Amino acid sequence: MTQPVSASAQPSRPGLMALDDALSQLLAHAQPLDGEDCVATFDADGRVLAHDIVSALQVPPQDNSSMDGYALRCADVSTAGARLRVTQRIAAGHTGVPLHSGEAARIFTGAPIPVGADAVVMQEDTLVLTGADPQALPEVQVQAVPQPGQWIRRSGEDVTRGAIVLHRGERLHPASLGLAASIGLAHLRVGRKPRVALFSTGDELVMPGDVAPEAMPAGAIYNSNRFFLRALLHRLGCEVSDLGIVPDRRDTTIAALKSAADQHDLIVTSGGVSVGEEDHVKPAVQSLGALNLWQIGMKPGKPFAYGWVERDVPGRAHFIGLPGNPVSSFVTFVLLVRPFILRLQGALQIQPARITLPAHFDVTKADRRREFLRVRRNDQGGLDLFPNQSSGVLTSAVWGDGLLDNPAGRVIHKGDLVSYLSFADLLS
Ligand code: AMP
Ligand code: MG
């Protein structure tokens, strides 16, 4: 079952679909992709584990010292100032010999505790005594009475043999790779990378580099969506085929969709999903498969399309049409497409974490739609608001470090506790 984006916030305007419902419907179509990849643990950052990982060994493999100092038997040191003969030296990567009564072992961090020893005294709590006879074994004076077990890292303290250390559906991050390596795994089986075709619609769009700013024709704008959408897809571990800009014509849109469907799991487009005469995506997708055009009760956002394109070979590619306005495209991607793509890879935890923080500003005009305001955490532990929240103002998403999820119809007073989603989560 899918988790709602939040328990609150239904759109107040009839005819609009609640974001939570849109997400549930979308995720109902997101079956994990067939097949898995076997990747080097080095290359598994961000991938989703396809199987539980069970440890074949204990970590650490044996009791070892967590300090540079002396391993000893507590029974030999009932009072501070006791002296012991230093009979061996054990560095990390080496093993010692059994320790007898009256003896200490010089020991270093990570070295195995010798049989017979039951504590380590850190070197700062000792005094090395060198006698007149250079042939004699050195002695160490222990300045503090040790407690049994002190400065010993126990075998299996991190991982016990037979335990599941990483779970199917878990998205790996750098520490997970280290943990997998600590139990000897050089390769991991993970969900297959989704193959995603991306294209932008809009005759007004021009690519940076193709036309210089001073030579831009009237009515033209640079294609900004293509840049962040491609980067977002890459961050989610997708293999991206960037098909560029498709002209606002039905035949070109159909051709682009048709050629993309066979080789891809998902086609993502931006623009052309409103219901204007120049919005050709809807009829094009419908002629090749099916499309649901949703008006979602969210701001920015609203127009959003999910459907599929039938392949020439049996099967179909998912289709997601994002709104053209840059911030709408960005926000609908992180709130809807991101969980969809994570689910295709088999991820179980697909929702971003929510933090409750005080707003350090007022929003006096309530909106009929659930709003995702671009905000930034400040040094006082609260949130500041970017002054221009227009769906075309991409500066807001660069200035901000997250989204404030404000239910439909709610005004915000300075000091109110609000729900915050960080870009650190949403863009990962
Ligand atoms: P549309 O959804 O196609 O009606 O586009 C809505 C608005 O977003 C229009 O102002 C478009 O010019 C703008 N827009 C559409 N696609 C892009 C894009 N790839 N980059 C920047 N702006 C875009
Ligand atoms: Mg357009």
Short mmCIF file of C-alpha atoms and ligand atoms in Angstrom, two decimals:
data_model
loop_
_atom_site.label_atom_id
_atom_site.label_comp_id
_atom_site.label_asym_id
_atom_site.label_seq_id
_atom_site.Cartn_x
_atom_site.Cartn_y
_atom_site.Cartn_z
CA MET A 1 0.00 0.00 0.00
CA THR A 2 1.12 3.52 -0.61
CA GLN A 3 1.63 6.04 2.12
CA PRO A 4 -0.14 9.35 1.62
CA VAL A 5 2.09 12.38 1.10
CA SER A 6 0.44 13.66 4.24
CA ALA A 7 -2.67 12.91 6.16
CA SER A 8 -3.95 16.43 5.80
CA ALA A 9 -4.73 18.67 2.90
CA GLN A 10 -7.53 17.75 0.59
CA PRO A 11 -8.10 20.21 -2.22
CA SER A 12 -10.94 22.51 -1.43
CA ARG A 13 -11.85 23.04 -5.05
CA PRO A 14 -14.12 20.48 -6.67
CA GLY A 15 -12.74 18.96 -9.87
CA LEU A 16 -9.19 18.90 -8.61
CA MET A 17 -7.63 15.62 -7.62
CA ALA A 18 -5.93 15.44 -4.22
CA LEU A 19 -2.19 15.00 -4.50
CA ASP A 20 -2.31 11.95 -2.22
CA ASP A 21 -4.85 10.33 -4.56
CA ALA A 22 -2.74 11.17 -7.61
CA LEU A 23 0.29 9.59 -5.94
CA SER A 24 -1.66 6.47 -4.97
CA GLN A 25 -2.99 6.07 -8.50
CA LEU A 26 0.44 6.63 -9.96
CA LEU A 27 2.11 4.13 -7.64
CA ALA A 28 -0.55 1.53 -8.36
CA HIS A 29 1.01 1.39 -11.85
CA ALA A 30 4.62 1.30 -10.64
CA GLN A 31 5.40 -2.41 -10.46
CA PRO A 32 9.11 -3.06 -9.87
CA LEU A 33 10.86 -3.68 -13.20
CA ASP A 34 11.75 -7.22 -14.23
CA GLY A 35 15.39 -8.14 -13.93
CA GLU A 36 18.15 -7.03 -11.66
CA ASP A 37 21.73 -5.87 -12.02
CA CYS A 38 24.76 -7.34 -10.31
CA VAL A 39 27.00 -4.35 -9.61
CA ALA A 40 30.33 -3.86 -7.91
CA THR A 41 29.76 -2.66 -4.34
CA PHE A 42 31.88 0.34 -5.31
CA ASP A 43 29.23 1.31 -7.89
CA ALA A 44 26.10 0.59 -5.85
CA ASP A 45 25.56 4.02 -4.29
CA GLY A 46 21.92 5.03 -4.75
CA ARG A 47 20.81 1.63 -6.05
CA VAL A 48 18.03 -0.42 -4.48
CA LEU A 49 18.87 -3.85 -3.03
CA ALA A 50 17.06 -6.72 -4.73
CA HIS A 51 17.65 -9.23 -1.88
CA ASP A 52 18.18 -9.33 1.86
CA ILE A 53 21.85 -9.53 2.74
CA VAL A 54 22.78 -12.02 5.43
CA SER A 55 26.18 -11.87 7.06
CA ALA A 56 28.37 -14.96 6.90
CA LEU A 57 30.63 -13.67 9.66
CA GLN A 58 30.90 -11.60 12.80
CA VAL A 59 32.03 -7.97 12.61
CA PRO A 60 34.42 -7.39 14.26
CA PRO A 61 35.59 -10.98 13.71
CA GLN A 62 37.23 -11.15 17.17
CA ASP A 63 37.49 -9.10 20.35
CA ASN A 64 39.96 -6.27 19.69
CA SER A 65 41.36 -3.19 21.30
CA SER A 66 39.74 0.18 20.80
CA MET A 67 42.79 1.99 22.20
CA ASP A 68 46.55 2.07 22.00
CA GLY A 69 47.65 0.78 25.42
CA TYR A 70 48.13 -2.46 27.35
CA ALA A 71 46.00 -5.59 27.48
CA LEU A 72 46.01 -7.21 30.91
CA ARG A 73 44.15 -9.29 33.46
CA CYS A 74 42.10 -7.17 35.84
CA ALA A 75 42.81 -9.58 38.68
CA ASP A 76 46.47 -8.46 38.48
CA VAL A 77 45.60 -4.82 39.10
CA SER A 78 43.53 -4.58 42.27
CA THR A 79 45.18 -1.27 43.21
CA ALA A 80 46.49 1.66 41.20
CA GLY A 81 50.26 1.49 40.70
CA ALA A 82 50.47 -2.29 40.11
CA ARG A 83 53.37 -3.36 37.89
CA LEU A 84 53.21 -5.90 35.07
CA ARG A 85 55.86 -7.40 32.77
CA VAL A 86 55.32 -6.50 29.11
CA THR A 87 55.79 -9.86 27.41
CA GLN A 88 54.44 -9.24 23.91
CA ARG A 89 53.53 -6.59 21.41
CA ILE A 90 50.40 -6.92 19.23
CA ALA A 91 49.75 -4.53 16.34
CA ALA A 92 46.57 -4.46 14.18
CA GLY A 93 46.65 -7.31 11.69
CA HIS A 94 48.73 -9.57 14.00
CA THR A 95 47.78 -12.05 16.70
CA GLY A 96 49.39 -12.47 20.11
CA VAL A 97 49.93 -15.44 22.41
CA PRO A 98 48.02 -16.29 25.61
CA LEU A 99 48.63 -13.81 28.42
CA HIS A 100 49.59 -15.16 31.85
CA SER A 101 49.15 -13.72 35.30
CA GLY A 102 51.50 -10.81 35.97
CA GLU A 103 51.88 -10.02 32.27
CA ALA A 104 50.70 -7.20 30.02
CA ALA A 105 50.65 -7.03 26.21
CA ARG A 106 51.55 -3.80 24.45
CA ILE A 107 48.54 -3.47 22.13
CA PHE A 108 47.35 -1.09 19.39
CA THR A 109 43.90 -0.08 18.15
CA GLY A 110 42.27 -2.86 16.14
CA ALA A 111 44.64 -5.59 17.35
CA PRO A 112 43.05 -8.83 18.69
CA ILE A 113 42.87 -9.19 22.46
CA PRO A 114 45.14 -12.08 23.52
CA VAL A 115 43.61 -15.07 25.27
CA GLY A 116 43.65 -14.49 29.02
CA ALA A 117 43.40 -10.69 28.90
CA ASP A 118 40.09 -9.12 30.00
CA ALA A 119 40.72 -5.36 29.71
CA VAL A 120 42.82 -2.74 27.99
CA VAL A 121 44.36 0.22 29.79
CA MET A 122 44.99 3.19 27.56
CA GLN A 123 48.62 4.23 27.33
CA GLU A 124 47.84 7.63 28.88
CA ASP A 125 47.03 5.77 32.15
CA THR A 126 50.37 3.93 32.29
CA LEU A 127 54.01 4.57 33.03
CA VAL A 128 56.68 2.54 31.26
CA LEU A 129 59.49 1.56 33.65
CA THR A 130 62.89 0.76 32.19
CA GLY A 131 65.23 -0.91 34.61
CA ALA A 132 69.05 -0.98 34.70
CA ASP A 133 69.21 -4.29 32.81
CA PRO A 134 68.63 -3.59 29.09
CA GLN A 135 68.05 -7.34 28.47
CA ALA A 136 65.18 -7.52 30.98
CA LEU A 137 61.57 -7.23 29.86
CA PRO A 138 60.17 -3.72 30.33
CA GLU A 139 57.56 -3.18 33.00
CA VAL A 140 54.46 -1.08 32.90
CA GLN A 141 52.92 0.60 35.89
CA VAL A 142 49.12 0.84 35.70
CA GLN A 143 47.91 4.13 37.21
CA ALA A 144 44.17 3.38 37.36
CA VAL A 145 42.28 0.24 38.37
CA PRO A 146 40.74 -1.23 35.18
CA GLN A 147 37.17 -2.45 34.81
CA PRO A 148 36.68 -5.85 33.13
CA GLY A 149 35.95 -5.36 29.41
CA GLN A 150 37.14 -1.76 29.19
CA TRP A 151 38.41 -0.59 25.78
CA ILE A 152 37.55 -3.92 24.22
CA ARG A 153 35.37 -4.01 21.11
CA ARG A 154 33.50 -7.28 21.24
CA SER A 155 33.30 -9.76 18.36
CA GLY A 156 29.94 -9.31 16.60
CA GLU A 157 29.30 -5.96 18.23
CA ASP A 158 28.54 -4.47 14.79
CA VAL A 159 27.22 -7.52 12.90
CA THR A 160 26.44 -11.03 14.13
CA ARG A 161 26.79 -14.04 11.85
CA GLY A 162 23.43 -14.92 10.24
CA ALA A 163 21.89 -11.46 10.78
CA ILE A 164 20.23 -9.53 7.96
CA VAL A 165 22.40 -6.45 7.67
CA LEU A 166 20.73 -4.80 4.66
CA HIS A 167 17.20 -5.40 3.45
CA ARG A 168 15.59 -5.92 0.07
CA GLY A 169 14.08 -2.63 -1.08
CA GLU A 170 16.61 -0.54 0.82
CA ARG A 171 18.26 2.25 -1.12
CA LEU A 172 22.00 2.08 -0.62
CA HIS A 173 24.03 5.06 0.50
CA PRO A 174 27.75 5.38 1.13
CA ALA A 175 27.62 3.90 4.66
CA SER A 176 25.62 0.91 3.32
CA LEU A 177 28.40 0.20 0.83
CA GLY A 178 30.90 0.20 3.67
CA LEU A 179 28.72 -2.17 5.69
CA ALA A 180 28.35 -4.56 2.72
CA ALA A 181 32.13 -4.46 2.25
CA SER A 182 32.67 -5.14 5.98
CA ILE A 183 31.02 -8.55 5.52
CA GLY A 184 33.06 -9.32 2.44
CA LEU A 185 30.70 -8.47 -0.41
CA ALA A 186 32.38 -7.17 -3.55
CA HIS A 187 29.16 -7.29 -5.60
CA LEU A 188 25.50 -6.62 -4.87
CA ARG A 189 22.30 -7.50 -6.68
CA VAL A 190 20.14 -4.43 -7.15
CA GLY A 191 17.01 -3.37 -9.03
CA ARG A 192 17.60 -2.73 -12.71
CA LYS A 193 18.22 0.86 -13.78
CA PRO A 194 15.04 2.31 -15.28
CA ARG A 195 15.50 3.33 -18.91
CA VAL A 196 13.89 6.71 -19.29
CA ALA A 197 13.31 8.77 -22.44
CA LEU A 198 13.04 12.50 -21.84
CA PHE A 199 11.78 15.17 -24.16
CA SER A 200 10.57 18.73 -23.95
CA THR A 201 7.71 20.16 -25.94
CA GLY A 202 7.33 23.77 -26.98
CA ASP A 203 8.07 25.73 -30.15
CA GLU A 204 9.32 28.61 -28.01
CA LEU A 205 12.19 26.55 -26.65
CA VAL A 206 15.78 27.15 -27.67
CA MET A 207 18.86 25.37 -26.39
CA PRO A 208 21.59 27.28 -24.59
CA GLY A 209 24.61 27.21 -26.88
CA ASP A 210 22.49 27.07 -30.05
CA VAL A 211 21.46 30.72 -29.88
CA ALA A 212 23.38 33.47 -28.03
CA PRO A 213 21.38 35.50 -25.49
CA GLU A 214 21.65 38.67 -27.60
CA ALA A 215 20.38 36.83 -30.69
CA MET A 216 17.28 35.29 -29.09
CA PRO A 217 14.25 35.71 -31.38
CA ALA A 218 11.16 37.39 -29.95
CA GLY A 219 9.06 34.93 -27.98
CA ALA A 220 11.84 32.41 -27.54
CA ILE A 221 13.05 31.11 -24.16
CA TYR A 222 15.82 28.77 -23.21
CA ASN A 223 14.90 25.20 -22.35
CA SER A 224 15.62 25.05 -18.64
CA ASN A 225 13.43 22.05 -17.75
CA ARG A 226 15.59 19.72 -19.81
CA PHE A 227 18.59 20.47 -17.63
CA PHE A 228 17.11 19.83 -14.22
CA LEU A 229 14.95 16.91 -15.35
CA ARG A 230 17.90 15.12 -16.86
CA ALA A 231 19.96 15.73 -13.70
CA LEU A 232 17.11 14.59 -11.43
CA LEU A 233 16.72 11.39 -13.44
CA HIS A 234 20.43 10.70 -13.23
CA ARG A 235 20.40 11.21 -9.47
CA LEU A 236 17.69 8.56 -9.25
CA GLY A 237 19.91 6.09 -11.06
CA CYS A 238 18.07 6.15 -14.41
CA GLU A 239 19.62 5.54 -17.80
CA VAL A 240 18.41 8.61 -19.67
CA SER A 241 17.88 9.02 -23.41
CA ASP A 242 17.49 12.72 -23.92
CA LEU A 243 15.43 13.19 -27.09
CA GLY A 244 15.67 16.98 -26.97
CA ILE A 245 12.90 19.33 -28.04
CA VAL A 246 9.92 18.02 -29.96
CA PRO A 247 8.03 20.61 -32.03
CA ASP A 248 4.42 21.40 -31.05
CA ARG A 249 2.84 19.18 -33.69
CA ARG A 250 0.84 16.07 -33.32
CA ASP A 251 2.78 14.05 -35.89
CA THR A 252 6.19 14.90 -34.42
CA THR A 253 4.96 14.15 -30.91
CA ILE A 254 3.55 10.79 -32.02
CA ALA A 255 6.79 9.92 -33.80
CA ALA A 256 8.87 10.77 -30.74
CA LEU A 257 6.66 8.71 -28.43
CA LYS A 258 6.57 5.77 -30.81
CA SER A 259 10.31 5.58 -31.22
CA ALA A 260 10.89 5.92 -27.48
CA ALA A 261 8.42 3.28 -26.30
CA ASP A 262 10.22 0.11 -27.45
CA GLN A 263 13.52 0.81 -25.72
CA HIS A 264 12.35 2.52 -22.55
CA ASP A 265 10.48 1.75 -19.37
CA LEU A 266 9.25 5.31 -18.96
CA ILE A 267 8.80 8.37 -21.14
CA VAL A 268 8.89 11.73 -19.35
CA THR A 269 7.89 14.92 -21.13
CA SER A 270 7.55 18.51 -20.02
CA GLY A 271 5.01 20.99 -21.34
CA GLY A 272 1.98 20.49 -23.50
CA VAL A 273 -0.23 18.80 -20.89
CA SER A 274 -2.61 21.70 -20.33
CA VAL A 275 -5.75 21.71 -22.39
CA GLY A 276 -4.82 24.45 -24.83
CA GLU A 277 -4.93 24.01 -28.60
CA GLU A 278 -1.15 23.82 -28.71
CA ASP A 279 -1.01 21.00 -26.20
CA HIS A 280 -0.46 17.97 -28.41
CA VAL A 281 0.74 15.50 -25.89
CA LYS A 282 -2.69 14.30 -24.82
CA PRO A 283 -4.03 13.27 -28.24
CA ALA A 284 -0.65 11.87 -29.24
CA VAL A 285 -0.39 9.55 -26.22
CA GLN A 286 -4.04 8.59 -26.54
CA SER A 287 -3.53 7.54 -30.14
CA LEU A 288 -0.74 5.15 -29.05
CA GLY A 289 -2.05 3.93 -25.72
CA ALA A 290 -3.94 5.63 -22.93
CA LEU A 291 -3.68 8.83 -20.94
CA ASN A 292 -5.18 10.28 -17.79
CA LEU A 293 -4.89 14.01 -17.62
CA TRP A 294 -5.10 15.08 -14.01
CA GLN A 295 -5.73 18.48 -12.55
CA ILE A 296 -4.03 18.06 -9.20
CA GLY A 297 -4.93 20.31 -6.29
CA MET A 298 -1.38 21.48 -5.80
CA LYS A 299 0.52 24.66 -6.41
CA PRO A 300 2.80 24.83 -8.25
CA GLY A 301 1.73 21.92 -10.41
CA LYS A 302 -1.85 21.21 -11.40
CA PRO A 303 -1.63 19.76 -14.90
CA PHE A 304 -0.04 16.32 -14.78
CA ALA A 305 -0.53 13.31 -17.00
CA TYR A 306 -0.02 9.59 -16.52
CA GLY A 307 -0.55 6.98 -19.18
CA TRP A 308 1.25 4.48 -21.35
CA VAL A 309 2.38 3.94 -24.89
CA GLU A 310 1.96 0.49 -26.42
CA ARG A 311 5.12 -0.95 -27.94
CA ASP A 312 5.43 -2.57 -31.35
CA VAL A 313 6.64 -5.62 -29.46
CA PRO A 314 4.30 -6.80 -26.68
CA GLY A 315 4.33 -4.51 -23.66
CA ARG A 316 4.06 -0.85 -22.94
CA ALA A 317 6.14 2.06 -21.70
CA HIS A 318 4.89 4.24 -18.86
CA PHE A 319 4.23 7.84 -19.81
CA ILE A 320 4.43 10.84 -17.47
CA GLY A 321 3.68 14.33 -18.74
CA LEU A 322 4.89 17.16 -16.51
CA PRO A 323 3.70 20.75 -16.66
CA GLY A 324 5.85 23.17 -18.65
CA ASN A 325 6.30 25.90 -16.07
CA PRO A 326 9.73 25.24 -14.64
CA VAL A 327 8.87 25.24 -10.93
CA SER A 328 5.73 23.19 -11.58
CA SER A 329 7.82 20.69 -13.51
CA PHE A 330 10.42 20.58 -10.75
CA VAL A 331 7.95 20.20 -7.87
CA THR A 332 5.76 17.59 -9.55
CA PHE A 333 8.88 15.64 -10.41
CA VAL A 334 10.17 15.49 -6.85
CA LEU A 335 6.77 14.76 -5.31
CA LEU A 336 5.35 12.33 -7.88
CA VAL A 337 7.92 11.10 -10.39
CA ARG A 338 10.63 10.47 -7.81
CA PRO A 339 8.57 7.99 -5.76
CA PHE A 340 7.34 6.39 -9.01
CA ILE A 341 10.91 5.81 -10.22
CA LEU A 342 12.08 4.57 -6.83
CA ARG A 343 9.23 2.07 -6.83
CA LEU A 344 10.20 0.86 -10.34
CA GLN A 345 13.56 -0.01 -8.81
CA GLY A 346 11.90 -1.87 -5.95
CA ALA A 347 12.42 0.72 -3.22
CA LEU A 348 10.12 0.33 -0.22
CA GLN A 349 10.78 3.65 1.49
CA ILE A 350 9.85 6.24 -1.11
CA GLN A 351 8.55 9.14 0.95
CA PRO A 352 10.77 12.03 1.94
CA ALA A 353 11.16 12.76 5.66
CA ARG A 354 8.99 15.53 7.10
CA ILE A 355 10.27 17.98 9.66
CA THR A 356 8.09 20.29 11.72
CA LEU A 357 9.60 23.77 11.89
CA PRO A 358 8.36 27.25 12.75
CA ALA A 359 7.63 29.64 9.89
CA HIS A 360 9.42 32.95 10.31
CA PHE A 361 7.04 34.76 7.97
CA ASP A 362 3.35 35.32 7.29
CA VAL A 363 1.25 34.06 4.39
CA THR A 364 -1.91 36.09 4.74
CA LYS A 365 -3.72 34.88 1.62
CA ALA A 366 -4.88 31.27 1.76
CA ASP A 367 -4.75 29.31 -1.48
CA ARG A 368 -7.44 26.94 -2.69
CA ARG A 369 -4.75 24.43 -3.57
CA ARG A 370 -2.24 22.68 -1.34
CA GLU A 371 0.87 24.79 -1.74
CA PHE A 372 4.53 23.80 -1.85
CA LEU A 373 6.36 26.96 -0.95
CA ARG A 374 10.06 27.34 -1.61
CA VAL A 375 11.64 28.05 1.75
CA ARG A 376 15.04 28.03 3.41
CA ARG A 377 16.11 27.11 6.94
CA ASN A 378 17.64 30.00 8.84
CA ASP A 379 20.14 30.19 11.70
CA GLN A 380 17.36 30.57 14.27
CA GLY A 381 15.92 27.14 13.44
CA GLY A 382 12.99 28.51 11.45
CA LEU A 383 12.03 28.89 7.81
CA ASP A 384 12.30 31.93 5.55
CA LEU A 385 10.13 32.31 2.45
CA PHE A 386 11.33 33.22 -1.03
CA PRO A 387 9.40 36.39 -1.89
CA ASN A 388 8.29 35.37 -5.40
CA GLN A 389 6.46 32.02 -5.46
CA SER A 390 5.42 32.17 -9.12
CA SER A 391 5.63 28.85 -10.94
CA GLY A 392 7.92 30.38 -13.54
CA VAL A 393 10.50 31.66 -11.03
CA LEU A 394 13.15 28.97 -10.91
CA THR A 395 15.32 31.21 -8.71
CA SER A 396 13.00 30.22 -5.84
CA ALA A 397 14.08 26.57 -6.13
CA VAL A 398 17.75 27.50 -6.17
CA TRP A 399 17.48 29.94 -3.24
CA GLY A 400 15.37 27.49 -1.22
CA ASP A 401 16.63 24.35 0.48
CA GLY A 402 13.23 22.69 0.66
CA LEU A 403 9.47 22.86 0.34
CA LEU A 404 6.91 23.92 2.91
CA ASP A 405 3.83 21.73 2.49
CA ASN A 406 0.91 24.03 3.29
CA PRO A 407 -2.61 22.55 3.29
CA ALA A 408 -5.25 24.13 1.06
CA GLY A 409 -7.00 27.07 2.62
CA ARG A 410 -4.51 27.71 5.38
CA VAL A 411 -2.89 31.03 6.19
CA ILE A 412 0.44 31.06 8.00
CA HIS A 413 1.32 33.33 10.92
CA LYS A 414 4.88 33.91 11.99
CA GLY A 415 5.71 31.23 14.58
CA ASP A 416 3.24 28.63 13.24
CA LEU A 417 4.62 25.12 13.04
CA VAL A 418 4.67 23.90 9.45
CA SER A 419 5.69 20.78 7.55
CA TYR A 420 9.03 20.96 5.73
CA LEU A 421 10.52 18.61 3.11
CA SER A 422 14.20 19.12 2.45
CA PHE A 423 15.77 19.16 -0.99
CA ALA A 424 18.56 17.04 0.53
CA ASP A 425 15.95 14.25 0.52
CA LEU A 426 13.89 15.21 -2.48
CA LEU A 427 16.81 15.61 -4.85
CA SER A 428 18.60 12.44 -3.84
P1 AMP B 1 2.96 24.53 -21.36
O1 AMP B 1 2.75 23.57 -20.22
O2 AMP B 1 3.54 23.89 -22.54
O3 AMP B 1 1.71 25.31 -21.65
O4 AMP B 1 4.02 25.57 -20.83
C1 AMP B 1 3.76 26.39 -19.71
C2 AMP B 1 4.85 27.45 -19.57
O5 AMP B 1 6.09 26.83 -19.32
C3 AMP B 1 5.05 28.30 -20.80
O6 AMP B 1 5.33 29.61 -20.40
C4 AMP B 1 6.26 27.67 -21.45
O7 AMP B 1 6.98 28.58 -22.26
C5 AMP B 1 7.07 27.24 -20.26
N1 AMP B 1 7.88 26.11 -20.60
C6 AMP B 1 7.47 24.96 -21.19
N2 AMP B 1 8.47 24.12 -21.35
C7 AMP B 1 9.59 24.72 -20.87
C8 AMP B 1 10.95 24.34 -20.77
N3 AMP B 1 11.37 23.17 -21.21
N4 AMP B 1 11.83 25.23 -20.21
C9 AMP B 1 11.39 26.41 -19.75
N5 AMP B 1 10.12 26.82 -19.82
C10 AMP B 1 9.21 25.98 -20.37
MG MG B 2 3.82 24.34 -24.49
#
